PDB file of C-alpha atoms in Angstrom:
ATOM      1  CA  MET A  15      77.099  23.492   4.631  1.00 51.00           C
ATOM      2  CA  LEU A  16      79.099  25.116   7.379  1.00 69.00           C
ATOM      3  CA  TYR A  17      81.055  23.494   9.731  1.00 80.00           C
ATOM      4  CA  PRO A  18      80.696  23.440  12.663  1.00 84.00           C
ATOM      5  CA  SER A  19      76.810  24.322  12.205  1.00 85.00           C
ATOM      6  CA  ILE A  20      75.254  26.929  14.036  1.00 86.00           C
ATOM      7  CA  ASP A  21      73.046  24.490  16.303  1.00 87.00           C
ATOM      8  CA  VAL A  22      75.839  22.737  17.513  1.00 89.00           C
ATOM      9  CA  LEU A  23      77.637  26.186  18.532  1.00 89.00           C
ATOM     10  CA  MET A  24      74.564  27.673  20.330  1.00 88.00           C
ATOM     11  CA  ASN A  25      74.680  24.808  22.666  1.00 89.00           C
ATOM     12  CA  LYS A  26      77.958  25.847  23.717  1.00 86.00           C
ATOM     13  CA  LEU A  27      76.968  29.903  23.728  1.00 87.00           C
ATOM     14  CA  ASP A  28      74.233  31.879  25.137  1.00 85.00           C
ATOM     15  CA  SER A  29      73.513  33.726  21.971  1.00 89.00           C
ATOM     16  CA  LYS A  30      74.431  34.578  18.464  1.00 91.00           C
ATOM     17  CA  TYR A  31      76.068  37.906  19.372  1.00 93.00           C
ATOM     18  CA  THR A  32      78.387  36.395  21.768  1.00 90.00           C
ATOM     19  CA  LEU A  33      79.198  33.764  19.150  1.00 91.00           C
ATOM     20  CA  VAL A  34      79.922  36.485  16.839  1.00 92.00           C
ATOM     21  CA  THR A  35      81.959  38.542  19.106  1.00 92.00           C
ATOM     22  CA  VAL A  36      84.131  35.598  20.534  1.00 92.00           C
ATOM     23  CA  ALA A  37      84.843  34.108  16.980  1.00 92.00           C
ATOM     24  CA  ALA A  38      85.869  37.545  15.524  1.00 94.00           C
ATOM     25  CA  ARG A  39      88.426  38.362  18.384  1.00 93.00           C
ATOM     26  CA  ARG A  40      89.883  35.004  18.238  1.00 93.00           C
ATOM     27  CA  ALA A  41      90.062  35.264  14.222  1.00 94.00           C
ATOM     28  CA  ARG A  42      91.948  38.721  14.903  1.00 95.00           C
ATOM     29  CA  GLU A  43      94.188  37.459  17.493  1.00 94.00           C
ATOM     30  CA  MET A  44      95.113  34.346  14.951  1.00 93.00           C
ATOM     31  CA  GLN A  45      95.737  36.499  12.171  1.00 93.00           C
ATOM     32  CA  GLU A  46      98.028  38.839  14.157  1.00 94.00           C
ATOM     33  CA  GLN A  47      99.861  36.051  16.234  1.00 93.00           C
ATOM     34  CA  ASN A  48      99.918  33.302  13.626  1.00 87.00           C
ATOM     35  CA  ASP A  49      98.651  30.668  16.276  1.00 86.00           C
ATOM     36  CA  GLN A  50      95.999  28.125  16.241  1.00 85.00           C
ATOM     37  CA  GLN A  51      94.922  25.569  18.500  1.00 88.00           C
ATOM     38  CA  ILE A  52      93.386  22.943  16.256  1.00 87.00           C
ATOM     39  CA  GLU A  53      96.056  20.981  14.422  1.00 87.00           C
ATOM     40  CA  LYS A  54      94.341  20.169  11.245  1.00 89.00           C
ATOM     41  CA  PRO A  55      91.460  22.607  10.453  1.00 87.00           C
ATOM     42  CA  VAL A  56      88.606  22.107   8.216  1.00 88.00           C
ATOM     43  CA  SER A  57      88.421  25.946   7.233  1.00 88.00           C
ATOM     44  CA  HIS A  58      90.989  27.667   5.708  1.00 89.00           C
ATOM     45  CA  LYS A  59      90.010  31.103   6.966  1.00 91.00           C
ATOM     46  CA  PHE A  60      90.709  32.514  10.321  1.00 92.00           C
ATOM     47  CA  VAL A  61      86.758  33.021  11.475  1.00 92.00           C
ATOM     48  CA  GLY A  62      86.353  29.126  10.572  1.00 91.00           C
ATOM     49  CA  LYS A  63      89.153  28.354  12.416  1.00 91.00           C
ATOM     50  CA  ALA A  64      88.123  30.187  15.439  1.00 92.00           C
ATOM     51  CA  LEU A  65      84.614  28.441  15.207  1.00 91.00           C
ATOM     52  CA  GLU A  66      86.096  25.288  15.322  1.00 92.00           C
ATOM     53  CA  GLU A  67      88.065  26.188  18.332  1.00 92.00           C
ATOM     54  CA  LEU A  68      84.823  27.102  20.127  1.00 91.00           C
ATOM     55  CA  ASN A  69      83.177  23.716  19.054  1.00 90.00           C
ATOM     56  CA  ALA A  70      86.188  22.004  20.149  1.00 91.00           C
ATOM     57  CA  GLY A  71      85.914  23.604  23.605  1.00 89.00           C
ATOM     58  CA  LEU A  72      89.321  25.086  23.369  1.00 89.00           C
ATOM     59  CA  LEU A  73      88.351  28.836  23.966  1.00 85.00           C
ATOM     60  CA  ASP A  74      86.765  30.392  27.117  1.00 82.00           C
ATOM     61  CA  TYR A  75      84.934  33.439  27.118  1.00 79.00           C
ATOM     62  CA  GLU A  76      83.743  35.647  29.954  1.00 78.00           C
ATOM     63  CA  THR A  77      81.003  38.177  30.037  1.00 74.00           C
ATOM     64  CA  ASN A  78      80.666  41.496  31.836  1.00 74.00           C
ATOM     65  CA  GLU A  79      78.112  40.017  34.255  1.00 71.00           C
ATOM     66  CA  ASN A  80      80.598  37.228  35.409  1.00 58.00           C
ATOM     67  CA  LYS A  81      83.698  39.848  36.059  1.00 57.00           C
ATOM     68  CA  GLU A  82      81.812  41.572  39.007  1.00 54.00           C
TER      69      GLU A  82
END
C-alpha cells in the first residue's frame, strides 16, 4: 500500500496531472539540491518524499490561471 494514498492527496490538489507535475518537480529539486522538508520520511525515493511533503502541506503550487 502506498503512503500517502492517492485519495488523501487528491483532496489537496485539483487533478492527478497536477499531483504528478508538482511531485516530479519537487523530486528533481530534492535530487539536485539534496534538501528535504520531512525529518523522518517513510519513503526512500525522492518522489515518495515529495508526495509526503505534499501530504504534510509543506509544498505550495501555483497554476497558470492563478498567475494572471
